[in-house]
PDB file of C-alpha atoms in Angstrom:
ATOM      1  CA  MET A   1      99.656  84.301  92.098  1.00 76.00           C
ATOM      2  CA  GLN A   2      98.602  86.412  95.011  1.00 91.00           C
ATOM      3  CA  TRP A   3      99.369  89.878  96.354  1.00 96.00           C
ATOM      4  CA  LYS A   4     101.199  90.294  99.647  1.00 97.00           C
ATOM      5  CA  GLN A   5      99.712  93.353 101.349  1.00 97.00           C
ATOM      6  CA  ILE A   6     102.174  96.014 102.513  1.00 98.00           C
ATOM      7  CA  THR A   7     100.911  97.298 105.842  1.00 97.00           C
ATOM      8  CA  ASP A   8     104.112  97.937 107.796  1.00 96.00           C
ATOM      9  CA  LEU A   9     107.244  99.987 107.156  1.00 95.00           C
ATOM     10  CA  ALA A  10     109.416  96.989 108.098  1.00 96.00           C
ATOM     11  CA  GLN A  11     108.223  95.249 104.930  1.00 97.00           C
ATOM     12  CA  ILE A  12     110.044  97.867 102.833  1.00 97.00           C
ATOM     13  CA  SER A  13     113.347  96.807 104.425  1.00 96.00           C
ATOM     14  CA  GLU A  14     112.450  93.178 103.702  1.00 96.00           C
ATOM     15  CA  ILE A  15     111.803  93.999 100.040  1.00 97.00           C
ATOM     16  CA  LYS A  16     115.048  95.992  99.841  1.00 97.00           C
ATOM     17  CA  ASN A  17     116.950  92.993 101.246  1.00 96.00           C
ATOM     18  CA  ASN A  18     115.216  90.304  99.143  1.00 94.00           C
ATOM     19  CA  GLU A  19     117.354  88.470  96.616  1.00 94.00           C
ATOM     20  CA  GLY A  20     115.885  88.220  93.132  1.00 95.00           C
ATOM     21  CA  TYR A  21     112.816  90.073  91.947  1.00 97.00           C
ATOM     22  CA  SER A  22     109.987  91.716  93.854  1.00 97.00           C
ATOM     23  CA  LEU A  23     107.244  93.887  92.432  1.00 98.00           C
ATOM     24  CA  ILE A  24     105.381  96.640  94.270  1.00 98.00           C
ATOM     25  CA  PHE A  25     102.011  97.828  92.965  1.00 97.00           C
ATOM     26  CA  LYS A  26     100.996 101.162  94.487  1.00 96.00           C
ATOM     27  CA  HIS A  27      97.242 101.587  94.149  1.00 95.00           C
ATOM     28  CA  SER A  28      94.794 104.333  95.058  1.00 94.00           C
ATOM     29  CA  THR A  29      91.496 102.742  96.042  1.00 90.00           C
ATOM     30  CA  ARG A  30      89.765 106.066  95.245  1.00 93.00           C
ATOM     31  CA  CYS A  31      90.949 106.308  91.642  1.00 92.00           C
ATOM     32  CA  SER A  32      89.247 104.670  88.662  1.00 93.00           C
ATOM     33  CA  VAL A  33      92.444 104.889  86.568  1.00 93.00           C
ATOM     34  CA  SER A  34      94.302 103.019  89.281  1.00 94.00           C
ATOM     35  CA  SER A  35      91.567 100.367  89.442  1.00 95.00           C
ATOM     36  CA  MET A  36      91.713  99.918  85.675  1.00 94.00           C
ATOM     37  CA  ALA A  37      95.531  99.596  85.699  1.00 95.00           C
ATOM     38  CA  LYS A  38      95.370  97.022  88.501  1.00 95.00           C
ATOM     39  CA  ARG A  39      92.694  94.995  86.721  1.00 95.00           C
ATOM     40  CA  ARG A  40      94.657  95.060  83.446  1.00 95.00           C
ATOM     41  CA  PHE A  41      97.847  94.022  85.243  1.00 96.00           C
ATOM     42  CA  GLU A  42      96.126  91.116  87.005  1.00 95.00           C
ATOM     43  CA  LEU A  43      94.645  89.830  83.741  1.00 95.00           C
ATOM     44  CA  ASP A  44      98.172  89.272  82.405  1.00 94.00           C
ATOM     45  CA  TRP A  45     100.174  88.516  85.529  1.00 91.00           C
ATOM     46  CA  GLU A  46     100.488  84.803  84.738  1.00 94.00           C
ATOM     47  CA  ALA A  47     103.321  85.943  82.411  1.00 95.00           C
ATOM     48  CA  ILE A  48     105.384  86.897  85.476  1.00 96.00           C
ATOM     49  CA  PRO A  49     107.596  84.099  86.863  1.00 96.00           C
ATOM     50  CA  GLU A  50     106.084  82.503  89.958  1.00 92.00           C
ATOM     51  CA  ALA A  51     109.199  83.120  92.061  1.00 93.00           C
ATOM     52  CA  THR A  52     108.512  86.878  91.869  1.00 96.00           C
ATOM     53  CA  ASN A  53     107.196  88.371  95.102  1.00 95.00           C
ATOM     54  CA  LEU A  54     104.163  90.540  94.351  1.00 97.00           C
ATOM     55  CA  TYR A  55     103.432  93.286  96.858  1.00 98.00           C
ATOM     56  CA  PHE A  56     100.379  95.546  96.960  1.00 97.00           C
ATOM     57  CA  LEU A  57     100.151  98.922  98.691  1.00 97.00           C
ATOM     58  CA  ASP A  58      96.829 100.661  99.365  1.00 96.00           C
ATOM     59  CA  LEU A  59      97.956 104.289  99.103  1.00 93.00           C
ATOM     60  CA  VAL A  60      94.873 105.666 100.800  1.00 93.00           C
ATOM     61  CA  ALA A  61      95.361 103.595 103.941  1.00 95.00           C
ATOM     62  CA  PHE A  62      99.182 103.702 104.051  1.00 95.00           C
ATOM     63  CA  ARG A  63     100.391 107.051 102.663  1.00 92.00           C
ATOM     64  CA  GLU A  64     103.498 107.157 104.863  1.00 93.00           C
ATOM     65  CA  ILE A  65     104.642 103.804 103.482  1.00 96.00           C
ATOM     66  CA  SER A  66     104.333 105.162  99.947  1.00 94.00           C
ATOM     67  CA  ALA A  67     106.663 108.045 100.830  1.00 94.00           C
ATOM     68  CA  THR A  68     109.166 105.569 102.291  1.00 96.00           C
ATOM     69  CA  ILE A  69     109.012 103.464  99.116  1.00 97.00           C
ATOM     70  CA  ALA A  70     109.752 106.523  96.961  1.00 95.00           C
ATOM     71  CA  GLU A  71     112.696 107.483  99.162  1.00 96.00           C
ATOM     72  CA  THR A  72     114.089 103.956  99.562  1.00 97.00           C
ATOM     73  CA  PHE A  73     113.993 103.108  95.857  1.00 97.00           C
ATOM     74  CA  GLN A  74     114.702 106.671  94.636  1.00 95.00           C
ATOM     75  CA  VAL A  75     111.601 107.058  92.477  1.00 96.00           C
ATOM     76  CA  HIS A  76     109.076 109.829  92.096  1.00 91.00           C
ATOM     77  CA  HIS A  77     105.735 108.933  93.727  1.00 89.00           C
ATOM     78  CA  GLU A  78     102.912 108.269  91.275  1.00 90.00           C
ATOM     79  CA  SER A  79      99.584 106.468  91.427  1.00 91.00           C
ATOM     80  CA  PRO A  80      99.020 103.917  90.136  1.00 96.00           C
ATOM     81  CA  GLN A  81     102.626 102.803  89.952  1.00 97.00           C
ATOM     82  CA  ILE A  82     104.658  99.617  89.768  1.00 98.00           C
ATOM     83  CA  LEU A  83     108.244  99.199  90.847  1.00 98.00           C
ATOM     84  CA  LEU A  84     110.231  96.137  89.869  1.00 98.00           C
ATOM     85  CA  ILE A  85     112.968  95.571  92.429  1.00 98.00           C
ATOM     86  CA  LYS A  86     115.974  93.326  91.749  1.00 97.00           C
ATOM     87  CA  ASP A  87     118.359  92.589  94.602  1.00 97.00           C
ATOM     88  CA  GLY A  88     117.302  95.799  96.372  1.00 96.00           C
ATOM     89  CA  ASP A  89     117.415  98.180  93.393  1.00 97.00           C
ATOM     90  CA  CYS A  90     114.507  99.503  91.333  1.00 98.00           C
ATOM     91  CA  VAL A  91     115.072  98.359  87.748  1.00 97.00           C
ATOM     92  CA  LEU A  92     111.658  99.359  86.365  1.00 97.00           C
ATOM     93  CA  ASP A  93     109.262 102.115  87.371  1.00 96.00           C
ATOM     94  CA  ALA A  94     106.006 102.565  85.457  1.00 97.00           C
ATOM     95  CA  SER A  95     102.735 104.348  86.057  1.00 95.00           C
ATOM     96  CA  HIS A  96      99.246 104.722  84.651  1.00 93.00           C
ATOM     97  CA  SER A  97      98.835 103.178  81.178  1.00 90.00           C
ATOM     98  CA  ASP A  98     102.530 102.207  81.073  1.00 94.00           C
ATOM     99  CA  ILE A  99     101.919  99.518  83.711  1.00 96.00           C
ATOM    100  CA  SER A 100     102.375  96.164  81.988  1.00 96.00           C
ATOM    101  CA  ALA A 101     102.746  92.643  83.366  1.00 97.00           C
ATOM    102  CA  GLU A 102     104.272  91.639  80.033  1.00 96.00           C
ATOM    103  CA  GLU A 103     106.996  94.277  80.339  1.00 96.00           C
ATOM    104  CA  VAL A 104     107.726  93.103  83.889  1.00 97.00           C
ATOM    105  CA  ALA A 105     107.964  89.492  82.687  1.00 97.00           C
ATOM    106  CA  GLU A 106     110.273  90.533  79.844  1.00 96.00           C
ATOM    107  CA  MET A 107     112.593  92.355  82.266  1.00 95.00           C
ATOM    108  CA  ILE A 108     112.737  89.336  84.574  1.00 97.00           C
ATOM    109  CA  ASN A 109     113.251  86.789  81.799  1.00 95.00           C
ATOM    110  CA  ASN A 110     116.069  88.696  80.042  1.00 88.00           C
TER     111      ASN A 110
END
């Protein structure tokens, strides 16, 4: 699996309009906790079905996109943070040590 980088606000509309599941990982490149959460997530991400679109946002480089994500999917901004989107709605929002590829896979598979 591979991350799709979010670098443009138009991608948020794409994600909102996608059918099925998409996951957004919001990551601060300046934060060791965020780096650890990302590394832990990637170690287990083979549990996530391959049809899931995996998006990655560098919060430091694209702060305005992070604000748009929070507004679009009606979640409080945190870092690190994952959002699992199903048919345009956020069905799972987790941050810090609560970020789990296994929990994402369980949500998708049930």
